[in-house]
């Protein structure tokens, strides 16, 4: 009787142990894939690390500011260029976000694309996320676009792009894909074309 009970317990224990080992492998593979993607990007591994550091410091400044900046304003960093997006009815918040961003070491340019006079509701945020996902998918499956070199943000159906285009033709394809996504009102590009 004891043996019959022990076999299933051992089986379950073994499966749980294998599961945790495989989860660890997934985390290692995921981290390895992230490093691999960063290494292939035009800005390289060092550039990606620098941009992540700048982004973290900008967001930390927003949180320490003590008001709604972190909830209403987003920051994407590419080559030290900070793209601020979001929507706010309060111009003081947007002015403060720009000021705080310039205080971070390594910031080369602040691209203020914060929409004034409107805020995003839950349905807007959901629709914007859907638009971003659709565009990223189109870019990923277009063999004439190196999608890893682009960052996409969508706010109130306006698509914002930042990154490095291989050439003007590639950037034009990205903008065309963006314009063709359902519900998109406008496409604003801050992409630098590689020289």
PDB file of C-alpha atoms in Angstrom, residues 44-56 77 79-80 105-106:
ATOM      1  CA  UNK A  44      24.854  47.485 -30.616  1.00  0.00           C
ATOM      2  CA  UNK A  45      25.060  45.997 -27.136  1.00  0.00           C
ATOM      3  CA  UNK A  46      26.720  49.035 -25.525  1.00  0.00           C
ATOM      4  CA  UNK A  47      24.222  51.404 -27.128  1.00  0.00           C
ATOM      5  CA  UNK A  48      21.278  49.306 -25.972  1.00  0.00           C
ATOM      6  CA  UNK A  49      22.668  49.118 -22.419  1.00  0.00           C
ATOM      7  CA  UNK A  50      23.252  52.877 -22.350  1.00  0.00           C
ATOM      8  CA  UNK A  51      19.718  53.558 -23.605  1.00  0.00           C
ATOM      9  CA  UNK A  52      18.203  51.226 -20.998  1.00  0.00           C
ATOM     10  CA  UNK A  53      20.147  53.012 -18.266  1.00  0.00           C
ATOM     11  CA  UNK A  54      18.963  56.432 -19.491  1.00  0.00           C
ATOM     12  CA  UNK A  55      15.370  55.186 -19.708  1.00  0.00           C
ATOM     13  CA  UNK A  56      15.508  53.817 -16.150  1.00  0.00           C
ATOM     14  CA  UNK A  77      15.305  55.928 -25.619  1.00  0.00           C
ATOM     15  CA  UNK A  79      20.882  56.446 -29.166  1.00  0.00           C
ATOM     16  CA  UNK A  80      20.442  58.864 -26.262  1.00  0.00           C
ATOM     17  CA  UNK A 105      23.244  62.244 -17.986  1.00  0.00           C
ATOM     18  CA  UNK A 106      23.581  60.884 -21.500  1.00  0.00           C
TER      19      UNK A 106
END
